[in-house]
PDB file of C-alpha atoms in Angstrom:
ATOM      1  CA  MET X   1      -0.086  -0.101  -0.025  1.00 84.00           C
ATOM      2  CA  ILE X   2       1.383   3.552  -1.067  1.00 92.00           C
ATOM      3  CA  ASP X   3       0.065   6.598   0.668  1.00 93.00           C
ATOM      4  CA  ALA X   4       0.122   9.731  -1.226  1.00 97.00           C
ATOM      5  CA  PHE X   5      -0.616  13.253   0.325  1.00 98.00           C
ATOM      6  CA  PHE X   6      -1.798  16.243  -1.761  1.00 98.00           C
ATOM      7  CA  GLU X   7      -1.891  19.779  -0.739  1.00 98.00           C
ATOM      8  CA  ASN X   8      -3.037  22.550  -3.373  1.00 98.00           C
ATOM      9  CA  ARG X   9      -5.033  25.528  -2.842  1.00 97.00           C
ATOM     10  CA  ASP X  10      -6.136  25.465  -6.596  1.00 97.00           C
ATOM     11  CA  ARG X  11      -8.940  23.170  -6.664  1.00 97.00           C
ATOM     12  CA  LYS X  12      -8.685  22.571 -10.415  1.00 96.00           C
ATOM     13  CA  GLU X  13      -5.173  22.126 -10.282  1.00 97.00           C
ATOM     14  CA  LEU X  14      -5.352  19.808  -7.139  1.00 97.00           C
ATOM     15  CA  GLU X  15      -8.011  17.554  -8.891  1.00 97.00           C
ATOM     16  CA  LEU X  16      -5.678  17.443 -12.221  1.00 97.00           C
ATOM     17  CA  LEU X  17      -2.700  16.383 -10.099  1.00 97.00           C
ATOM     18  CA  CYS X  18      -4.250  13.811  -8.212  1.00 97.00           C
ATOM     19  CA  ARG X  19      -6.117  12.228 -11.595  1.00 97.00           C
ATOM     20  CA  GLU X  20      -2.838  12.196 -13.329  1.00 97.00           C
ATOM     21  CA  THR X  21      -0.893  10.546 -10.580  1.00 97.00           C
ATOM     22  CA  GLN X  22      -3.508   8.208 -10.130  1.00 97.00           C
ATOM     23  CA  ASP X  23      -3.257   7.197 -13.663  1.00 96.00           C
ATOM     24  CA  ILE X  24       0.448   7.021 -13.795  1.00 96.00           C
ATOM     25  CA  ALA X  25       0.266   4.692 -10.522  1.00 95.00           C
ATOM     26  CA  ALA X  26      -2.236   2.407 -12.110  1.00 93.00           C
ATOM     27  CA  ARG X  27       0.189   1.770 -15.093  1.00 94.00           C
ATOM     28  CA  LEU X  28       3.502   1.403 -13.286  1.00 94.00           C
ATOM     29  CA  SER X  29       2.440  -0.298 -10.086  1.00 89.00           C
ATOM     30  CA  GLU X  30       0.541  -3.205  -8.855  1.00 84.00           C
ATOM     31  CA  ASP X  31       0.307  -1.765  -5.497  1.00 84.00           C
ATOM     32  CA  GLY X  32      -2.957  -0.339  -4.000  1.00 87.00           C
ATOM     33  CA  TRP X  33      -2.683   3.528  -3.442  1.00 93.00           C
ATOM     34  CA  ASN X  34      -4.350   6.005  -1.027  1.00 93.00           C
ATOM     35  CA  PHE X  35      -5.008   9.553  -1.861  1.00 97.00           C
ATOM     36  CA  TYR X  36      -5.332  12.350   0.623  1.00 97.00           C
ATOM     37  CA  ARG X  37      -6.103  15.385  -0.927  1.00 97.00           C
ATOM     38  CA  PHE X  38      -6.707  18.994   0.775  1.00 98.00           C
ATOM     39  CA  ALA X  39      -7.223  22.393  -0.790  1.00 98.00           C
ATOM     40  CA  GLU X  40      -7.091  24.309   2.497  1.00 97.00           C
ATOM     41  CA  GLN X  41      -3.970  24.474   4.300  1.00 97.00           C
ATOM     42  CA  LYS X  42      -4.982  24.642   7.865  1.00 97.00           C
ATOM     43  CA  LYS X  43      -6.889  21.519   7.252  1.00 97.00           C
ATOM     44  CA  ALA X  44      -4.145  19.774   5.616  1.00 97.00           C
ATOM     45  CA  MET X  45      -1.864  20.979   8.796  1.00 97.00           C
ATOM     46  CA  ALA X  46      -4.461  19.593  11.339  1.00 97.00           C
ATOM     47  CA  PHE X  47      -4.193  16.330   9.129  1.00 96.00           C
ATOM     48  CA  LEU X  48      -0.591  16.023   9.115  1.00 95.00           C
ATOM     49  CA  ASN X  49      -0.621  16.640  13.228  1.00 92.00           C
ATOM     50  CA  GLU X  50      -2.289  13.022  13.298  1.00 88.00           C
ATOM     51  CA  ASN X  51      -1.152  11.156  10.015  1.00 85.00           C
ATOM     52  CA  ARG X  52       2.365  10.843   8.999  1.00 81.00           C
ATOM     53  CA  ASP X  53       4.635   8.605   7.134  1.00 83.00           C
ATOM     54  CA  PHE X  54       3.715   9.323   3.439  1.00 92.00           C
ATOM     55  CA  ASP X  55       5.132   7.612   0.713  1.00 93.00           C
ATOM     56  CA  LEU X  56       4.565  10.683  -2.046  1.00 97.00           C
ATOM     57  CA  ALA X  57       3.667  13.987  -1.373  1.00 98.00           C
ATOM     58  CA  CYS X  58       2.810  16.965  -3.880  1.00 98.00           C
ATOM     59  CA  VAL X  59       2.739  20.429  -1.661  1.00 98.00           C
ATOM     60  CA  ASP X  60       1.779  23.803  -2.888  1.00 98.00           C
ATOM     61  CA  VAL X  61       4.200  25.970  -1.118  1.00 98.00           C
ATOM     62  CA  GLU X  62       2.248  29.459  -1.923  1.00 98.00           C
ATOM     63  CA  GLY X  63      -0.039  31.005   0.465  1.00 96.00           C
ATOM     64  CA  ALA X  64       0.272  31.856   4.089  1.00 96.00           C
ATOM     65  CA  ASP X  65       0.979  28.291   5.107  1.00 97.00           C
ATOM     66  CA  GLY X  66       2.548  26.518   2.039  1.00 97.00           C
ATOM     67  CA  LEU X  67       6.111  26.290   3.458  1.00 97.00           C
ATOM     68  CA  SER X  68       4.472  25.375   6.962  1.00 97.00           C
ATOM     69  CA  VAL X  69       2.922  22.252   5.356  1.00 98.00           C
ATOM     70  CA  ALA X  70       5.900  21.317   3.480  1.00 98.00           C
ATOM     71  CA  VAL X  71       7.936  21.594   6.602  1.00 97.00           C
ATOM     72  CA  GLN X  72       5.374  19.609   8.541  1.00 96.00           C
ATOM     73  CA  THR X  73       5.285  16.756   5.809  1.00 96.00           C
ATOM     74  CA  ARG X  74       8.865  16.206   5.777  1.00 95.00           C
ATOM     75  CA  SER X  75       9.148  16.316   9.675  1.00 92.00           C
ATOM     76  CA  GLY X  76       6.558  13.328   9.757  1.00 87.00           C
ATOM     77  CA  SER X  77       7.696  11.587   6.578  1.00 87.00           C
ATOM     78  CA  ASP X  78      11.401  11.811   6.256  1.00 85.00           C
ATOM     79  CA  ARG X  79      11.624   8.942   3.586  1.00 85.00           C
ATOM     80  CA  ALA X  80       8.629  10.591   1.273  1.00 93.00           C
ATOM     81  CA  PHE X  81       9.231  11.638  -2.142  1.00 96.00           C
ATOM     82  CA  ILE X  82       8.134  15.385  -2.050  1.00 98.00           C
ATOM     83  CA  VAL X  83       6.889  17.385  -5.269  1.00 98.00           C
ATOM     84  CA  ILE X  84       7.006  21.134  -4.545  1.00 98.00           C
ATOM     85  CA  VAL X  85       4.282  23.299  -6.675  1.00 98.00           C
ATOM     86  CA  ALA X  86       5.550  26.990  -6.686  1.00 98.00           C
ATOM     87  CA  ASP X  87       4.927  30.163  -8.691  1.00 97.00           C
ATOM     88  CA  ALA X  88       7.869  30.902 -11.011  1.00 95.00           C
ATOM     89  CA  ALA X  89       8.490  34.267  -9.306  1.00 95.00           C
ATOM     90  CA  ARG X  90       9.327  32.601  -5.667  1.00 95.00           C
ATOM     91  CA  SER X  91      12.842  32.322  -4.779  1.00 96.00           C
ATOM     92  CA  PRO X  92      14.074  28.707  -4.688  1.00 96.00           C
ATOM     93  CA  MET X  93      15.763  29.413  -1.732  1.00 96.00           C
ATOM     94  CA  ASP X  94      12.307  29.361   0.088  1.00 96.00           C
ATOM     95  CA  TYR X  95      11.781  25.641  -0.655  1.00 97.00           C
ATOM     96  CA  LEU X  96      14.970  24.215  -1.528  1.00 96.00           C
ATOM     97  CA  ARG X  97      15.839  23.759   2.370  1.00 95.00           C
ATOM     98  CA  PRO X  98      17.056  20.604   4.384  1.00 95.00           C
ATOM     99  CA  GLU X  99      13.751  20.880   6.569  1.00 96.00           C
ATOM    100  CA  ILE X 100      11.760  20.053   3.184  1.00 97.00           C
ATOM    101  CA  MET X 101      14.320  18.331   0.868  1.00 97.00           C
ATOM    102  CA  PRO X 102      12.030  18.127  -2.189  1.00 97.00           C
ATOM    103  CA  GLY X 103      12.447  15.537  -4.868  1.00 97.00           C
ATOM    104  CA  ALA X 104      10.965  17.261  -7.854  1.00 98.00           C
ATOM    105  CA  LEU X 105       9.470  20.900  -8.714  1.00 97.00           C
ATOM    106  CA  LEU X 106       6.604  21.839 -10.476  1.00 97.00           C
ATOM    107  CA  LEU X 107       6.324  25.465 -11.580  1.00 97.00           C
ATOM    108  CA  ARG X 108       3.535  27.727 -12.378  1.00 97.00           C
ATOM    109  CA  PRO X 109       1.792  28.173 -14.798  1.00 95.00           C
ATOM    110  CA  ILE X 110       1.803  24.305 -15.127  1.00 95.00           C
ATOM    111  CA  GLY X 111       1.398  22.775 -18.288  1.00 93.00           C
ATOM    112  CA  THR X 112      -0.195  19.291 -18.861  1.00 93.00           C
ATOM    113  CA  GLN X 113       2.916  17.879 -20.410  1.00 94.00           C
ATOM    114  CA  GLN X 114       5.216  19.304 -17.826  1.00 95.00           C
ATOM    115  CA  LEU X 115       2.827  17.972 -15.042  1.00 96.00           C
ATOM    116  CA  LYS X 116       2.773  14.235 -16.429  1.00 96.00           C
ATOM    117  CA  GLN X 117       6.654  14.312 -16.873  1.00 97.00           C
ATOM    118  CA  VAL X 118       7.368  15.379 -13.304  1.00 97.00           C
ATOM    119  CA  MET X 119       4.590  13.010 -11.881  1.00 97.00           C
ATOM    120  CA  ARG X 120       5.901  10.090 -13.721  1.00 97.00           C
ATOM    121  CA  SER X 121       9.245  10.682 -12.697  1.00 97.00           C
ATOM    122  CA  SER X 122       8.568  11.238  -9.193  1.00 97.00           C
ATOM    123  CA  VAL X 123       6.200   7.929  -9.234  1.00 97.00           C
ATOM    124  CA  GLU X 124       9.113   6.044 -11.166  1.00 96.00           C
ATOM    125  CA  ALA X 125      11.754   7.206  -8.357  1.00 96.00           C
ATOM    126  CA  LEU X 126       9.429   6.523  -5.549  1.00 94.00           C
ATOM    127  CA  LEU X 127       8.940   2.605  -7.204  1.00 92.00           C
ATOM    128  CA  ARG X 128      12.747   2.356  -7.337  1.00 90.00           C
ATOM    129  CA  GLU X 129      13.191   3.285  -3.877  1.00 87.00           C
ATOM    130  CA  ARG X 130      10.635   0.901  -2.705  1.00 82.00           C
ATOM    131  CA  GLU X 131      12.163  -2.102  -4.749  1.00 80.00           C
ATOM    132  CA  GLN X 132      15.851  -1.097  -2.972  1.00 78.00           C
ATOM    133  CA  ASP X 133      13.896  -0.747   0.384  1.00 72.00           C
ATOM    134  CA  ARG X 134      12.753  -4.407   0.273  1.00 69.00           C
ATOM    135  CA  GLY X 135      15.759  -5.979   1.770  1.00 72.00           C
ATOM    136  CA  THR X 136      16.144  -3.140   4.648  1.00 82.00           C
ATOM    137  CA  ALA X 137      12.329  -2.749   5.498  1.00 86.00           C
ATOM    138  CA  PHE X 138       9.551  -4.871   7.098  1.00 91.00           C
ATOM    139  CA  ARG X 139       7.050  -6.222   4.313  1.00 87.00           C
ATOM    140  CA  LEU X 140       3.348  -5.199   6.058  1.00 88.00           C
ATOM    141  CA  GLN X 141       0.692  -7.184   4.339  1.00 82.00           C
ATOM    142  CA  GLN X 142      -2.498  -5.014   4.036  1.00 75.00           C
ATOM    143  CA  GLN X 143      -5.730  -5.027   1.820  1.00 72.00           C
ATOM    144  CA  GLY X 144      -4.855  -3.592  -1.417  1.00 67.00           C
ATOM    145  CA  GLY X 145      -0.955  -4.247  -1.202  1.00 72.00           C
ATOM    146  CA  ASP X 146       2.072  -4.448   0.839  1.00 78.00           C
ATOM    147  CA  LYS X 147       3.358  -1.661   2.720  1.00 82.00           C
ATOM    148  CA  LEU X 148       7.238  -1.381   3.220  1.00 84.00           C
ATOM    149  CA  ILE X 149       8.278  -0.035   6.650  1.00 87.00           C
ATOM    150  CA  PRO X 150      12.086   0.609   7.124  1.00 86.00           C
ATOM    151  CA  TYR X 151      13.710  -1.368   9.960  1.00 90.00           C
ATOM    152  CA  SER X 152      15.179   1.733  10.987  1.00 87.00           C
ATOM    153  CA  ARG X 153      11.949   3.548  11.759  1.00 87.00           C
ATOM    154  CA  ILE X 154      10.642   0.495  14.109  1.00 93.00           C
ATOM    155  CA  CYS X 155      10.967   0.588  17.718  1.00 95.00           C
ATOM    156  CA  TYR X 156       9.248  -2.568  18.506  1.00 96.00           C
ATOM    157  CA  PHE X 157       6.835  -5.407  18.275  1.00 97.00           C
ATOM    158  CA  GLU X 158       4.248  -6.193  20.618  1.00 97.00           C
ATOM    159  CA  ALA X 159       1.640  -8.787  21.213  1.00 95.00           C
ATOM    160  CA  ARG X 160      -1.578  -7.202  21.950  1.00 94.00           C
ATOM    161  CA  ASN X 161      -5.101  -8.587  21.984  1.00 93.00           C
ATOM    162  CA  LYS X 162      -4.125 -11.685  19.784  1.00 91.00           C
ATOM    163  CA  LYS X 163      -2.916  -9.382  17.244  1.00 95.00           C
ATOM    164  CA  ILE X 164       0.916  -8.020  16.681  1.00 96.00           C
ATOM    165  CA  VAL X 165       1.516  -4.281  16.761  1.00 96.00           C
ATOM    166  CA  LEU X 166       4.363  -2.698  15.025  1.00 96.00           C
ATOM    167  CA  CYS X 167       5.440   0.494  16.753  1.00 94.00           C
ATOM    168  CA  THR X 168       7.445   3.278  15.185  1.00 91.00           C
ATOM    169  CA  GLU X 169       7.894   6.566  17.014  1.00 84.00           C
ATOM    170  CA  ASP X 170       4.703   8.181  15.812  1.00 80.00           C
ATOM    171  CA  ARG X 171       2.318   5.400  14.565  1.00 85.00           C
ATOM    172  CA  GLU X 172       1.207   1.778  15.001  1.00 91.00           C
ATOM    173  CA  TYR X 173       0.317  -0.946  12.610  1.00 91.00           C
ATOM    174  CA  THR X 174      -1.443  -4.202  13.580  1.00 93.00           C
ATOM    175  CA  PHE X 175      -1.283  -7.603  11.688  1.00 93.00           C
ATOM    176  CA  SER X 176      -1.967 -11.192  12.475  1.00 92.00           C
ATOM    177  CA  GLY X 177       1.271 -13.061  13.498  1.00 92.00           C
ATOM    178  CA  THR X 178       3.282 -14.100  16.611  1.00 94.00           C
ATOM    179  CA  ILE X 179       6.123 -12.629  18.643  1.00 94.00           C
ATOM    180  CA  ASP X 180       8.162 -16.083  18.093  1.00 93.00           C
ATOM    181  CA  GLY X 181       7.593 -16.198  14.276  1.00 92.00           C
ATOM    182  CA  LEU X 182       8.712 -12.672  14.251  1.00 92.00           C
ATOM    183  CA  GLN X 183      11.923 -13.200  16.406  1.00 92.00           C
ATOM    184  CA  ALA X 184      12.705 -16.259  13.926  1.00 90.00           C
ATOM    185  CA  GLU X 185      12.002 -14.054  10.899  1.00 89.00           C
ATOM    186  CA  LEU X 186      13.801 -10.735  12.109  1.00 90.00           C
ATOM    187  CA  GLY X 187      17.156 -12.194  13.215  1.00 83.00           C
ATOM    188  CA  GLN X 188      19.942 -10.475  15.339  1.00 86.00           C
ATOM    189  CA  GLY X 189      18.552  -6.671  14.586  1.00 90.00           C
ATOM    190  CA  PHE X 190      15.737  -7.234  17.304  1.00 94.00           C
ATOM    191  CA  VAL X 191      16.078  -8.785  21.059  1.00 94.00           C
ATOM    192  CA  ARG X 192      13.341 -10.365  22.880  1.00 94.00           C
ATOM    193  CA  CYS X 193      13.071  -8.670  26.166  1.00 94.00           C
ATOM    194  CA  HIS X 194       9.497  -9.861  27.189  1.00 94.00           C
ATOM    195  CA  ARG X 195       7.297 -12.797  26.043  1.00 93.00           C
ATOM    196  CA  SER X 196       5.042  -9.687  24.503  1.00 95.00           C
ATOM    197  CA  PHE X 197       7.852  -7.508  23.031  1.00 96.00           C
ATOM    198  CA  LEU X 198      10.839  -7.750  20.620  1.00 96.00           C
ATOM    199  CA  VAL X 199      12.794  -4.748  20.523  1.00 96.00           C
ATOM    200  CA  SER X 200      15.106  -3.042  17.631  1.00 95.00           C
ATOM    201  CA  ARG X 201      18.761  -3.406  19.206  1.00 93.00           C
ATOM    202  CA  SER X 202      19.718   0.049  17.649  1.00 93.00           C
ATOM    203  CA  ARG X 203      16.532   1.747  19.453  1.00 93.00           C
ATOM    204  CA  ILE X 204      17.941   0.570  23.239  1.00 94.00           C
ATOM    205  CA  ASP X 205      19.158   3.310  25.356  1.00 94.00           C
ATOM    206  CA  ARG X 206      19.453   1.965  28.894  1.00 93.00           C
ATOM    207  CA  ILE X 207      18.897  -1.457  30.364  1.00 93.00           C
ATOM    208  CA  TYR X 208      17.730  -1.725  34.161  1.00 93.00           C
ATOM    209  CA  LEU X 209      17.947  -5.133  35.154  1.00 91.00           C
ATOM    210  CA  SER X 210      17.095  -4.724  38.906  1.00 91.00           C
ATOM    211  CA  ARG X 211      14.094  -2.702  37.816  1.00 92.00           C
ATOM    212  CA  ASN X 212      12.708  -4.982  34.971  1.00 93.00           C
ATOM    213  CA  TYR X 213      12.554  -2.521  32.142  1.00 93.00           C
ATOM    214  CA  ILE X 214      14.452  -1.090  29.306  1.00 94.00           C
ATOM    215  CA  VAL X 215      14.418   2.506  27.973  1.00 95.00           C
ATOM    216  CA  LEU X 216      14.503   3.234  24.331  1.00 94.00           C
ATOM    217  CA  THR X 217      16.343   6.301  22.637  1.00 93.00           C
ATOM    218  CA  ASN X 218      12.946   7.962  22.483  1.00 90.00           C
ATOM    219  CA  GLY X 219      12.272   7.741  26.144  1.00 93.00           C
ATOM    220  CA  MET X 220       9.781   4.660  25.939  1.00 92.00           C
ATOM    221  CA  GLU X 221       9.765   2.278  28.501  1.00 95.00           C
ATOM    222  CA  ILE X 222       9.643  -1.744  27.655  1.00 95.00           C
ATOM    223  CA  PRO X 223       9.174  -4.467  30.394  1.00 95.00           C
ATOM    224  CA  LEU X 224      11.954  -6.725  30.856  1.00 95.00           C
ATOM    225  CA  SER X 225      11.077 -10.076  32.406  1.00 93.00           C
ATOM    226  CA  ARG X 226      13.516 -12.646  34.168  1.00 90.00           C
ATOM    227  CA  SER X 227      13.873 -15.125  31.334  1.00 89.00           C
ATOM    228  CA  PHE X 228      15.245 -12.845  28.954  1.00 90.00           C
ATOM    229  CA  LYS X 229      17.610 -10.887  31.260  1.00 89.00           C
ATOM    230  CA  GLN X 230      20.385 -12.835  30.358  1.00 88.00           C
ATOM    231  CA  VAL X 231      20.218 -11.801  26.821  1.00 85.00           C
ATOM    232  CA  LEU X 232      20.063  -8.250  27.538  1.00 85.00           C
ATOM    233  CA  LYS X 233      23.020  -8.343  30.228  1.00 81.00           C
ATOM    234  CA  GLU X 234      25.190  -9.455  27.489  1.00 80.00           C
ATOM    235  CA  MET X 235      24.401  -6.558  25.763  1.00 76.00           C
ATOM    236  CA  ARG X 236      25.272  -4.011  28.429  1.00 65.00           C
TER     237      ARG X 236
END
């Protein structure tokens, strides 16, 4: 599953961008796509506060909050391919910034051919990156297609209510499976600290053996059971 975020104050332009991108995606990819589109920047920012980790984004940086939407998009989706839409008169220094890191640019007035070329190359770049990520990402099977979540973004897996919950710093994904099965599948990058928890080794900051918990790099506390203490003790 591929998640795409579109923000554009021009409703006709927004619909054209989404329609062309959907057509390109259908021809180039067998994955399912979710499109989230906004013509109002305040509503887009409110949505981004609650939803992150997009694969593709197309952001109109004009208007009072346009640049803020672009920055917020990148902060919540550090691996997203971002296409910037801007007026030709705007200085590129406004959006060619580390906190935005666009991958492509559409300058107004936008011609149909320009739009098709830029969005096709953007989708192709995204799909190439996803293919390269397959060896370094967890494949989460979802209705409509697989979603790839880089191992570097995963904090831990938790067995909860007869399901497995994959937790990143800002989002949770639920799927069917077992902790035992995941432990065998994931190998040395993750360590078992409890019958219900499998934690990324790179995310462990501190281990408190006497207090029966570990602390992750984001400050989150994870329980540590007696039967798994020896493994964690050897990591100290």
